[in-house]
mmCIF file of C-alpha atoms in Angstrom:
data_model
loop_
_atom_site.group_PDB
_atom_site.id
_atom_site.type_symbol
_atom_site.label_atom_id
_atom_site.label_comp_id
_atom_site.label_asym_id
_atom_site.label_seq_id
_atom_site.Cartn_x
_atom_site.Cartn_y
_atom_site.Cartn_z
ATOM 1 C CA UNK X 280 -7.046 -19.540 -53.873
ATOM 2 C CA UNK X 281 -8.438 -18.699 -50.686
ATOM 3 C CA UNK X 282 -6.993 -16.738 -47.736
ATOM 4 C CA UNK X 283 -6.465 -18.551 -44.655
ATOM 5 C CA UNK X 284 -9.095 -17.667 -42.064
ATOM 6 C CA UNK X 285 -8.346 -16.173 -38.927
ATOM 7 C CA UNK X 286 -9.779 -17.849 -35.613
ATOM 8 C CA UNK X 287 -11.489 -15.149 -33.301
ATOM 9 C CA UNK X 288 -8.963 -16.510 -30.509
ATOM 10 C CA UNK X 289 -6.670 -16.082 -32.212
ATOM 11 C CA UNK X 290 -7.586 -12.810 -33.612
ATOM 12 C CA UNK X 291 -8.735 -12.002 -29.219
ATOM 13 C CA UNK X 292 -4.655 -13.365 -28.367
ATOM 14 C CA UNK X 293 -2.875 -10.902 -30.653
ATOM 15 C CA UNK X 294 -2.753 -7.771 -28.883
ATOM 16 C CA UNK X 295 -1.909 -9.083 -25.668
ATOM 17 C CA UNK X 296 1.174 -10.367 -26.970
ATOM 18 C CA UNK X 297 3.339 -7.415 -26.802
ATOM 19 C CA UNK X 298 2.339 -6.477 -23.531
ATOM 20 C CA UNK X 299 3.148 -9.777 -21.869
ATOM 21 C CA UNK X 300 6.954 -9.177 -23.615
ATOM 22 C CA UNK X 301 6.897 -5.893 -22.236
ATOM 23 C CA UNK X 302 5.320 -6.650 -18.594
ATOM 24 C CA UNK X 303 8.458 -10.165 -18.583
ATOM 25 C CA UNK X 304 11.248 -7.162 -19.758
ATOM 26 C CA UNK X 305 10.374 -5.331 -16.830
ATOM 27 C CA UNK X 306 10.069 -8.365 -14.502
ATOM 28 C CA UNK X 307 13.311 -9.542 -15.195
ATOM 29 C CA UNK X 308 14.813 -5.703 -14.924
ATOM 30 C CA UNK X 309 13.662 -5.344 -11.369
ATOM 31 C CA UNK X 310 14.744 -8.409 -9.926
ATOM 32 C CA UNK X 311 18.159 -8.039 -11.483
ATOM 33 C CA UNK X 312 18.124 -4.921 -10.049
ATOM 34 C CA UNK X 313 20.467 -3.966 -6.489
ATOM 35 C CA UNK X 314 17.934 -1.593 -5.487
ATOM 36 C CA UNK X 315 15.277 -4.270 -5.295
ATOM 37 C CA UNK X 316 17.439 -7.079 -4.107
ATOM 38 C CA UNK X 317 18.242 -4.189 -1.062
ATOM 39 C CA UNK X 318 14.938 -3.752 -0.390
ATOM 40 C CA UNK X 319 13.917 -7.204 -0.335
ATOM 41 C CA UNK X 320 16.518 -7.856 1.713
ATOM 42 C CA UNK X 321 15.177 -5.089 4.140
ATOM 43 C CA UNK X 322 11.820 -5.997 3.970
ATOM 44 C CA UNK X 323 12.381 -9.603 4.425
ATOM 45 C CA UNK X 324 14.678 -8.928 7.892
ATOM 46 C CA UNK X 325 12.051 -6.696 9.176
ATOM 47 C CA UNK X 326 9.490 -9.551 8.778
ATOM 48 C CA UNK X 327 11.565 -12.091 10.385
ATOM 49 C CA UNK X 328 12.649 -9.580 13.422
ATOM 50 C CA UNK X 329 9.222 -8.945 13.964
ATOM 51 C CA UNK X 330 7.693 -12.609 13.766
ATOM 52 C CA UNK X 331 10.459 -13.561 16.003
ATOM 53 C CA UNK X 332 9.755 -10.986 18.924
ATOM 54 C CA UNK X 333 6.148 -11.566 17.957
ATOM 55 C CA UNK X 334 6.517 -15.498 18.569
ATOM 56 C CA UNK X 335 8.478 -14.757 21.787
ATOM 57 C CA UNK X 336 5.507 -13.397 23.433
ATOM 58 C CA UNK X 337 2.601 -15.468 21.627
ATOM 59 C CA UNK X 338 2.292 -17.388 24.581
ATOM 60 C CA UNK X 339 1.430 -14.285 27.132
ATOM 61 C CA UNK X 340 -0.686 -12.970 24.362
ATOM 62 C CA UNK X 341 -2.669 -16.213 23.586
ATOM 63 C CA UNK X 342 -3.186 -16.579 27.290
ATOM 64 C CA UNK X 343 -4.457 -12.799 28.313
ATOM 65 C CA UNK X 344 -8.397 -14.039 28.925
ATOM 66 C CA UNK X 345 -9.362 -9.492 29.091
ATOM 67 C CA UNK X 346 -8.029 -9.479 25.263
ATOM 68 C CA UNK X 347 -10.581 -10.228 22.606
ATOM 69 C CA UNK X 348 -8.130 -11.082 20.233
ATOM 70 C CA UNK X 349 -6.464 -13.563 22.473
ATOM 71 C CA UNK X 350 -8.324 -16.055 20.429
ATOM 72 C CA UNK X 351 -6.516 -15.377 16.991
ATOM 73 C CA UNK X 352 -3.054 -16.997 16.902
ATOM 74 C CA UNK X 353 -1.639 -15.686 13.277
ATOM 75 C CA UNK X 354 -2.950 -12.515 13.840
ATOM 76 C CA UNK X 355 -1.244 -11.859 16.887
ATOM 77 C CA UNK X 356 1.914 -13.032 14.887
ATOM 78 C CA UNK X 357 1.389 -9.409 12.534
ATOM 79 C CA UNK X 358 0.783 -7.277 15.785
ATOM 80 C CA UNK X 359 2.401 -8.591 19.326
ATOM 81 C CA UNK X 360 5.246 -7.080 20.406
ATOM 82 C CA UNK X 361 7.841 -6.407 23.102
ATOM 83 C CA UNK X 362 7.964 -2.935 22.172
ATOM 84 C CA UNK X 363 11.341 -2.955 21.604
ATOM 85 C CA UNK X 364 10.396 -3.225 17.603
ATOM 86 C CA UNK X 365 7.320 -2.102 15.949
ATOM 87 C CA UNK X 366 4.693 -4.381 14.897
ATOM 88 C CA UNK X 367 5.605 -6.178 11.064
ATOM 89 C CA UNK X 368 2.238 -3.752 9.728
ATOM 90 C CA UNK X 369 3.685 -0.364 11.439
ATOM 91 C CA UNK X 370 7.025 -1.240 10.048
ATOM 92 C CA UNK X 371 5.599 -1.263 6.785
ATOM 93 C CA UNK X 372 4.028 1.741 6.382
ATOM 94 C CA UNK X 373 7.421 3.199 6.298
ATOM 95 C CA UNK X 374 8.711 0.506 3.856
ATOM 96 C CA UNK X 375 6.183 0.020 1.311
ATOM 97 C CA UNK X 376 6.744 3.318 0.056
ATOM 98 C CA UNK X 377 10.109 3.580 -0.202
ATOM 99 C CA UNK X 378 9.253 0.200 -2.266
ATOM 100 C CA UNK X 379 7.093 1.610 -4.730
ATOM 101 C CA UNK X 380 9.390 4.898 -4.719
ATOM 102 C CA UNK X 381 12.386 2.756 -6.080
ATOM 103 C CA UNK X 382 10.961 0.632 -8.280
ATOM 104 C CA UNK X 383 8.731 3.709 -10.674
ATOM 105 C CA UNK X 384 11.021 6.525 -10.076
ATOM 106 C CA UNK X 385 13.397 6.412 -13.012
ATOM 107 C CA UNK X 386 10.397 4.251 -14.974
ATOM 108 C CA UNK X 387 10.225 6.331 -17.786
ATOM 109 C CA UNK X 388 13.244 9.221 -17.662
ATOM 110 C CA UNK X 389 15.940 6.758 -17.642
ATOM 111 C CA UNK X 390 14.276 5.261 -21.149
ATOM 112 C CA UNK X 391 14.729 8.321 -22.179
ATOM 113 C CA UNK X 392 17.716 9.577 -21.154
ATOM 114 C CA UNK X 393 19.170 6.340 -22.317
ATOM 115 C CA UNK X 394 17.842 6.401 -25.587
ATOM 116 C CA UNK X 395 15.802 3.283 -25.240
ATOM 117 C CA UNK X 396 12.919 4.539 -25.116
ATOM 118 C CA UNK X 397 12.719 5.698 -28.861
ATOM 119 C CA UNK X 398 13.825 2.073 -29.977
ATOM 120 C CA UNK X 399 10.873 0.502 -27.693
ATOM 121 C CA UNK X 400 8.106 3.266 -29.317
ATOM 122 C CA UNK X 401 9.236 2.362 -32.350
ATOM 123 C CA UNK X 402 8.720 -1.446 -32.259
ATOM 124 C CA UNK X 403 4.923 -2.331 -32.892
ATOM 125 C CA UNK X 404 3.347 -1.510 -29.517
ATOM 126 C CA UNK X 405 1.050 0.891 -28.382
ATOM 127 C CA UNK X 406 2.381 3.774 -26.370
ATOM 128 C CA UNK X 407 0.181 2.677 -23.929
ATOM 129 C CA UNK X 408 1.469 -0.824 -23.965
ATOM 130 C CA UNK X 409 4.603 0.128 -22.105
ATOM 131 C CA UNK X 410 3.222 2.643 -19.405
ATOM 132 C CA UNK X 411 0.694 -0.432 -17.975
ATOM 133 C CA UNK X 412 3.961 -2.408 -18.191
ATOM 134 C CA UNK X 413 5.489 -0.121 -16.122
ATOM 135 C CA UNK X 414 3.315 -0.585 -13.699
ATOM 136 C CA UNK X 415 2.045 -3.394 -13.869
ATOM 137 C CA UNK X 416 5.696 -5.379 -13.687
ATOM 138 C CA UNK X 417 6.736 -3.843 -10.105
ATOM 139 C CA UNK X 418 3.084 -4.717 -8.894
ATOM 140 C CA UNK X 419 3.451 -8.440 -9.873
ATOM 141 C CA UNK X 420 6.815 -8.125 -7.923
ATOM 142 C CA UNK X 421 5.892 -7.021 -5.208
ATOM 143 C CA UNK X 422 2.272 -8.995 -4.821
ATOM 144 C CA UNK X 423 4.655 -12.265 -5.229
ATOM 145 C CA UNK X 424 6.736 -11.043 -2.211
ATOM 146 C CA UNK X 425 3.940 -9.996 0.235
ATOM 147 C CA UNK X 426 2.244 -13.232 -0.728
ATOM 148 C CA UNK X 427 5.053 -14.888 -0.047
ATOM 149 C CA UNK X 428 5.717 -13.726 3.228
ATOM 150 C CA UNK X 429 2.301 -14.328 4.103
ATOM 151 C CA UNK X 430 2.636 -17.986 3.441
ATOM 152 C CA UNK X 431 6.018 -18.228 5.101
ATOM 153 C CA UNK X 432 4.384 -16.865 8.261
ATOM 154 C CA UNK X 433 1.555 -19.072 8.019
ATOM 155 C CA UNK X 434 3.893 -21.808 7.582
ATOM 156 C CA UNK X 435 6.090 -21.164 10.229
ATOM 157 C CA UNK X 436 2.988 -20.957 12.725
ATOM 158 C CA UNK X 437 1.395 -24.225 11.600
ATOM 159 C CA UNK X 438 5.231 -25.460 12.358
ATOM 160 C CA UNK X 439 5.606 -24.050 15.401
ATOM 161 C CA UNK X 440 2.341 -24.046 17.220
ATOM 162 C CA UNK X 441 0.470 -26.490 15.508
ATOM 163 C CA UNK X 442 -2.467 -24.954 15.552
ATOM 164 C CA UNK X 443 -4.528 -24.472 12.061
ATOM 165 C CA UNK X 444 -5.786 -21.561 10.796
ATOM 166 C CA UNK X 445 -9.056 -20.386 11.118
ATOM 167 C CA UNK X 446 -10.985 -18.994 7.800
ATOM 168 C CA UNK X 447 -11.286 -15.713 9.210
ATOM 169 C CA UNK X 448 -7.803 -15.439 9.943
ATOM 170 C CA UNK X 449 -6.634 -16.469 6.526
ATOM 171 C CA UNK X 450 -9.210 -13.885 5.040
ATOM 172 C CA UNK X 451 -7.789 -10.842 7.287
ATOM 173 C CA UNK X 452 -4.788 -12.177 5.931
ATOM 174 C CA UNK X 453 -5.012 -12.062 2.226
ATOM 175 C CA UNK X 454 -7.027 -8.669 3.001
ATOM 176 C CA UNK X 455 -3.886 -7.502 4.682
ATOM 177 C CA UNK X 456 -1.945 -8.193 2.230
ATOM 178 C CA UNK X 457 -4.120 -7.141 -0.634
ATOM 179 C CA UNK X 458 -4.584 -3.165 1.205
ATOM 180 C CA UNK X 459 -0.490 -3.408 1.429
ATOM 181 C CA UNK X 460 0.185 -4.062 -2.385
ATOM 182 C CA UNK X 461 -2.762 -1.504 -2.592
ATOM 183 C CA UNK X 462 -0.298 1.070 -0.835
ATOM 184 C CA UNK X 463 2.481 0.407 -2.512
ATOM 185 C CA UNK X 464 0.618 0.650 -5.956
ATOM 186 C CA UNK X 465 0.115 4.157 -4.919
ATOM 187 C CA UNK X 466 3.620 5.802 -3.927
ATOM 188 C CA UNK X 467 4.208 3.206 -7.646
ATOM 189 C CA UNK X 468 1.896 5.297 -9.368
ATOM 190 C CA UNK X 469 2.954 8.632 -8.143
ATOM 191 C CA UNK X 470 6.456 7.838 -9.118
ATOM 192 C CA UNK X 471 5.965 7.134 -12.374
ATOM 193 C CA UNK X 472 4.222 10.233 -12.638
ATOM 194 C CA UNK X 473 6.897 11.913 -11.689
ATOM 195 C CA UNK X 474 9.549 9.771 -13.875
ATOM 196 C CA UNK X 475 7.343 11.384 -16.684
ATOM 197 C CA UNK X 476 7.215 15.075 -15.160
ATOM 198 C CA UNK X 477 11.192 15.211 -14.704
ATOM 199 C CA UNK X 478 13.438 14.290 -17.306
ATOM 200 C CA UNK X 479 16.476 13.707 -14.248
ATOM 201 C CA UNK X 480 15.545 10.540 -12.069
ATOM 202 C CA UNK X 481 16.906 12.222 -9.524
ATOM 203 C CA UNK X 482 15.006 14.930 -9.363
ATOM 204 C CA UNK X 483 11.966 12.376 -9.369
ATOM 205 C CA UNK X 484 13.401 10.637 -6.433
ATOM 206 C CA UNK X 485 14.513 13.434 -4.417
ATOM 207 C CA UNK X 486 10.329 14.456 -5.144
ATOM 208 C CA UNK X 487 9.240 11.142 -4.291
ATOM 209 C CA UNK X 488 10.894 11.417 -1.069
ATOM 210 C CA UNK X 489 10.268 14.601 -0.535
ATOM 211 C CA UNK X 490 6.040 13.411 -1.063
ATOM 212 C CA UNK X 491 6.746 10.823 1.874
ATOM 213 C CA UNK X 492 8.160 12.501 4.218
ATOM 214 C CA UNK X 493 5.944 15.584 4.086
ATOM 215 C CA UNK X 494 2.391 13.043 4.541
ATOM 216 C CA UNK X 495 4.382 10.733 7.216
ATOM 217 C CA UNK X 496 6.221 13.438 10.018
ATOM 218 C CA UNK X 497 5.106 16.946 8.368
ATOM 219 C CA UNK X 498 1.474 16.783 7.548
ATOM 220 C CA UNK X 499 0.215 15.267 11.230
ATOM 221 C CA UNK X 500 2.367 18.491 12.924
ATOM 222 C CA UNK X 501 0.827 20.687 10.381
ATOM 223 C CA UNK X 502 -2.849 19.850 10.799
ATOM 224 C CA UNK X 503 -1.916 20.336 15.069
ATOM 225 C CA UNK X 504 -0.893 23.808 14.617
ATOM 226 C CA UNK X 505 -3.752 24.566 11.949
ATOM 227 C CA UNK X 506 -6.338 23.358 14.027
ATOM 228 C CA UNK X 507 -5.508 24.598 17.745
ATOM 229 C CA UNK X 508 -6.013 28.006 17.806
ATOM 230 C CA UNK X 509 -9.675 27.602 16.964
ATOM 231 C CA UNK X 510 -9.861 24.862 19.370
ATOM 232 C CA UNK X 511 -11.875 25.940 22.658
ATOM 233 C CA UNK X 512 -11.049 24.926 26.189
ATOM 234 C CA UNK X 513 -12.042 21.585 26.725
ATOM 235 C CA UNK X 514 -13.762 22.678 29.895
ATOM 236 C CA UNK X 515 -16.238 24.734 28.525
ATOM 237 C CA UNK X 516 -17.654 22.650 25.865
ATOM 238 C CA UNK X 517 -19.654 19.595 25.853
ATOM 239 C CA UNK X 518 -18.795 16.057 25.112
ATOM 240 C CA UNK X 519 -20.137 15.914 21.930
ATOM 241 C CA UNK X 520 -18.725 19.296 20.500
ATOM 242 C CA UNK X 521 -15.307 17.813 21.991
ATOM 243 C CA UNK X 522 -15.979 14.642 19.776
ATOM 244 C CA UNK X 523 -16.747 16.374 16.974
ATOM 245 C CA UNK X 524 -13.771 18.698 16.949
ATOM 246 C CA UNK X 525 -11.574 14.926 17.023
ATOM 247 C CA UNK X 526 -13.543 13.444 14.356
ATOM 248 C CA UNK X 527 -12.509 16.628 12.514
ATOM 249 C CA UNK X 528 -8.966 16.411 13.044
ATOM 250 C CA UNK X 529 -8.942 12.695 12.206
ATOM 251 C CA UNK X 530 -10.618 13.327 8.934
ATOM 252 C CA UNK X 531 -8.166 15.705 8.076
ATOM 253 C CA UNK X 532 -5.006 13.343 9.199
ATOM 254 C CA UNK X 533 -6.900 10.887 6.693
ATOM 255 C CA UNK X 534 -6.079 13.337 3.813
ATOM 256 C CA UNK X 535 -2.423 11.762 4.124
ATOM 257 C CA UNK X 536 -2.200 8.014 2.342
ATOM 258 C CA UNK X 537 -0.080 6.666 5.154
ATOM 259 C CA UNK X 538 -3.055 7.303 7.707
ATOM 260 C CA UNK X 539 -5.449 5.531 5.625
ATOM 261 C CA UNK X 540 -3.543 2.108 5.370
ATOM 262 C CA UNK X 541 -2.966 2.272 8.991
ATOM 263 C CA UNK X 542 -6.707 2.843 9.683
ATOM 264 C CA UNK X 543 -7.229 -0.201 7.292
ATOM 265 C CA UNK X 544 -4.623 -2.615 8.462
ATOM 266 C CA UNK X 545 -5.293 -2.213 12.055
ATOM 267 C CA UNK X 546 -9.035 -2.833 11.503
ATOM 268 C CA UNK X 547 -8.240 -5.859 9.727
ATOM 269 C CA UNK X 548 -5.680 -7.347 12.035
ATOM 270 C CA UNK X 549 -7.258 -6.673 14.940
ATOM 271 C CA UNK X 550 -10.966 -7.482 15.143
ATOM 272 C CA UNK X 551 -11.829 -6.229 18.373
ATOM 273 C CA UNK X 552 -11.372 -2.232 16.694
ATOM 274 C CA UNK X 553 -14.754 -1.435 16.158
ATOM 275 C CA UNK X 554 -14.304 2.129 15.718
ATOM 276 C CA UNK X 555 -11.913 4.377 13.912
ATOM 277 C CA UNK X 556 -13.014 7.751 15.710
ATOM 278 C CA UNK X 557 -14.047 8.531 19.053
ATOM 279 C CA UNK X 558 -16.519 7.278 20.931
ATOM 280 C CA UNK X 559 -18.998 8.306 23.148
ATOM 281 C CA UNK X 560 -19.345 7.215 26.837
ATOM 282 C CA UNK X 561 -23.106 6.552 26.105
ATOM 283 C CA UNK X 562 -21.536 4.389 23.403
ATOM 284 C CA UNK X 563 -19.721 2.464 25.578
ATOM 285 C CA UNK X 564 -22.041 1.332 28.087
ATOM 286 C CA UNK X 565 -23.366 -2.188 27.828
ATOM 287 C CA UNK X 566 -21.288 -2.724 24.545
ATOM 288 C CA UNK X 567 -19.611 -6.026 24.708
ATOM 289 C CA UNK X 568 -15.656 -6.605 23.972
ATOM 290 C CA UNK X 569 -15.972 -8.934 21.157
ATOM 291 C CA UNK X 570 -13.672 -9.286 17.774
ATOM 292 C CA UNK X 571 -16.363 -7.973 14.449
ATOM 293 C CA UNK X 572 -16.427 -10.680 11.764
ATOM 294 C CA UNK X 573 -14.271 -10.035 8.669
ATOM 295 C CA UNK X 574 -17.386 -8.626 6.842
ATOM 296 C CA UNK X 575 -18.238 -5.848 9.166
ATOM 297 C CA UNK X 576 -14.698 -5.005 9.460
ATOM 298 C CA UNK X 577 -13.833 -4.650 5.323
ATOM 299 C CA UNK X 578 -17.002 -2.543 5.824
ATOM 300 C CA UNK X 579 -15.660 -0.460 8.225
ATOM 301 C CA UNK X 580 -12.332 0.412 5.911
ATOM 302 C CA UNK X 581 -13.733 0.241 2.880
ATOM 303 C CA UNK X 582 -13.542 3.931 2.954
ATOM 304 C CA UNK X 583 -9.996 4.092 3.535
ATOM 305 C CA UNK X 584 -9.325 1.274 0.861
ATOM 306 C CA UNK X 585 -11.511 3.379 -1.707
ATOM 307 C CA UNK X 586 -9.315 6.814 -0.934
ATOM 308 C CA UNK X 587 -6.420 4.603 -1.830
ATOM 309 C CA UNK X 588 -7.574 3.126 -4.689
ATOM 310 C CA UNK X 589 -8.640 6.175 -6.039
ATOM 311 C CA UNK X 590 -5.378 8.216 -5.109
ATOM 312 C CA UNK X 591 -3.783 5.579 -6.905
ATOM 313 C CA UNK X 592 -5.809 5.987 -10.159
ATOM 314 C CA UNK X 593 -5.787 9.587 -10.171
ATOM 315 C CA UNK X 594 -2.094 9.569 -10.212
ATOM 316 C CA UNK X 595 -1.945 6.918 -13.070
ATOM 317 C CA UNK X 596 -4.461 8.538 -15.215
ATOM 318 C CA UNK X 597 -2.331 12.213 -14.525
ATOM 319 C CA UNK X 598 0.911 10.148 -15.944
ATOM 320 C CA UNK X 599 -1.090 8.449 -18.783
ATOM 321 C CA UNK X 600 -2.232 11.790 -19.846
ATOM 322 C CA UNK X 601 1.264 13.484 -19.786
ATOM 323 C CA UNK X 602 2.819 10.487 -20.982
ATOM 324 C CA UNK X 603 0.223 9.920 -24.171
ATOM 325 C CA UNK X 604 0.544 13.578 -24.983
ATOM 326 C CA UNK X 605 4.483 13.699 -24.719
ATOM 327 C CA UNK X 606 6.799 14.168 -28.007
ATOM 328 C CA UNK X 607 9.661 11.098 -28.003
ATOM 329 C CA UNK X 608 12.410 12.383 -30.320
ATOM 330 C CA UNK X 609 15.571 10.942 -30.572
#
């Protein structure tokens, strides 16, 4: 009697099984979750203060003929402002990490500590299997929201103004919102890393935290004090050394992952940046104030969208390391 044979899809569909269980465990964990329903709820207000104020002074923004952006309606939706709040992209970069913080930093300790984590290892999956779950889950989350909010904003200008969107627009968009995810993957990453390092979550929290608050307020005062007492008196130097010492301090501010998205998503929400350092007078001279097509601007912070990308894998190949070559007991 023969055996039954065995398709090659279905042979290709097999392993991915248990990690689509595993990635829809963790899906329905987080939104279940009060910690994520509180940040939602945070990040969603913060989006609809800002659009509001934002849409309060779209008019005397569209209308200002000496700004080159005047032109791009849902843009100026991300970035006008009375000043009485920030700007929906500056709020973020304070909430996206506290986003990724809460959502990886008891990923794997509070498996263990609960003894759940011996009971999933010991189920046919690969080890493996549930780290990319881990991280995977809380990206899909998250993308879902930020896309979301995208289209509600987009949807709320067509309603408003009725004016469509142009294809730039939607592209600086979508790249804004891609670079954002991109961020929060990062502090997501680092977190889990330390969910693996610390067997408390938290003392992975309390680390987390600690991580964020020493790149956002600490780090900028830090590199001031390193770097001014080999600064020399403005006076006596030249333009160029004077540009070079502030290309040097803004490289080293870039160390810090919070000054790299803001390099990014101010490039790509505001078209008429065509630098991120200084610039020369003899620079300025003749140049025309014009917005940069979407191309030339993903070129110009595709450096800062590599140094995140690759912060972000560094940190997830240190916890896949630790985490591969980790004794579970029970």
């Amino acid at each position: 009697m023969k055996n039954p044979t065995v398709s090659s899809k279905d042979i290709n569909n097999r392993p991915s099984v248990p990690m689509q269980v595993l990635v829809r465990k963790e899906i329905a964990a987080h939104i279940r979750s009060w910690r994520f329903i509180i940040l939602i709820l945070l990040i969603v207000l913060t989006f609809g203060a800002s659009l509001y104020v934002s849409s309060m002074g779209l008019k005397d923004a569209v209308s200002n003929m000496r700004d080159p952006d005047q032109s791009f309606l849902y843009l100026k939706l991300l970035t006008t402002t009375d000043n009485s709040i920030p700007p929906f992209h500056v709020f973020l970069n304070f909430l996206a990490p506290l986003l990724g913080i809460a959502l990886g930093f008891d990923a794997v300790n509070a498996e263990y500590n609960n003894g759940t984590l011996t009971r999933l290892l010991a189920q046919p999956i690969y080890r493996d299997n549930l780290l990319f779950a881990k991280f995977l889950a809380p990206l899909v989350v998250v993308g879902t929201l930020f896309v979301a909010l995208a289209l509600l904003m987009i949807g709320g200008g067509l309603i408003g103004t009725g004016v469509r969107i142009e294809p730039q627009e939607l592209l600086r968009i979508l790249g804004f919102t891609l670079i954002s995810v991109l961020y929060v993957a990062f502090w997501l990453s680092l977190s889990i890393l330390l969910s693996i390092r610390f067997r408390q979550p938290a003392t992975s929290a309390l680390t987390a935290i600690g991580i964020w608050l020493f790149f956002t307020i600490f780090f900028p005062i830090l590199v001031n004090l390193a770097i001014r007492p080999f600064l020399p008196n403005p006076n006596y130097i030249s333009e160029q050394e004077y540009l070079g010492y502030n290309e040097l301090i803004l490289n080293l501010l870039r160390l810090s992952p919070s000054q790299l998205y803001t390099d990014a998503t101010t490039t790509l929400l505001m078209p008429s940046v065509r630098s991120l350092g200084p610039i020369a007078m003899e620079q300025m001279v003749g140049a025309i104030p014009s917005p940069l097509s979407f191309r030339e601007s993903f070129l110009m912070v595709w450096p800062q969208i590599s140094g995140l990308t690759a912060a972000m894998m560094v940190c997830f190949a240190w916890s896949y390391y630790i985490f591969m070559r980790r004794e579970i007991r029970s």
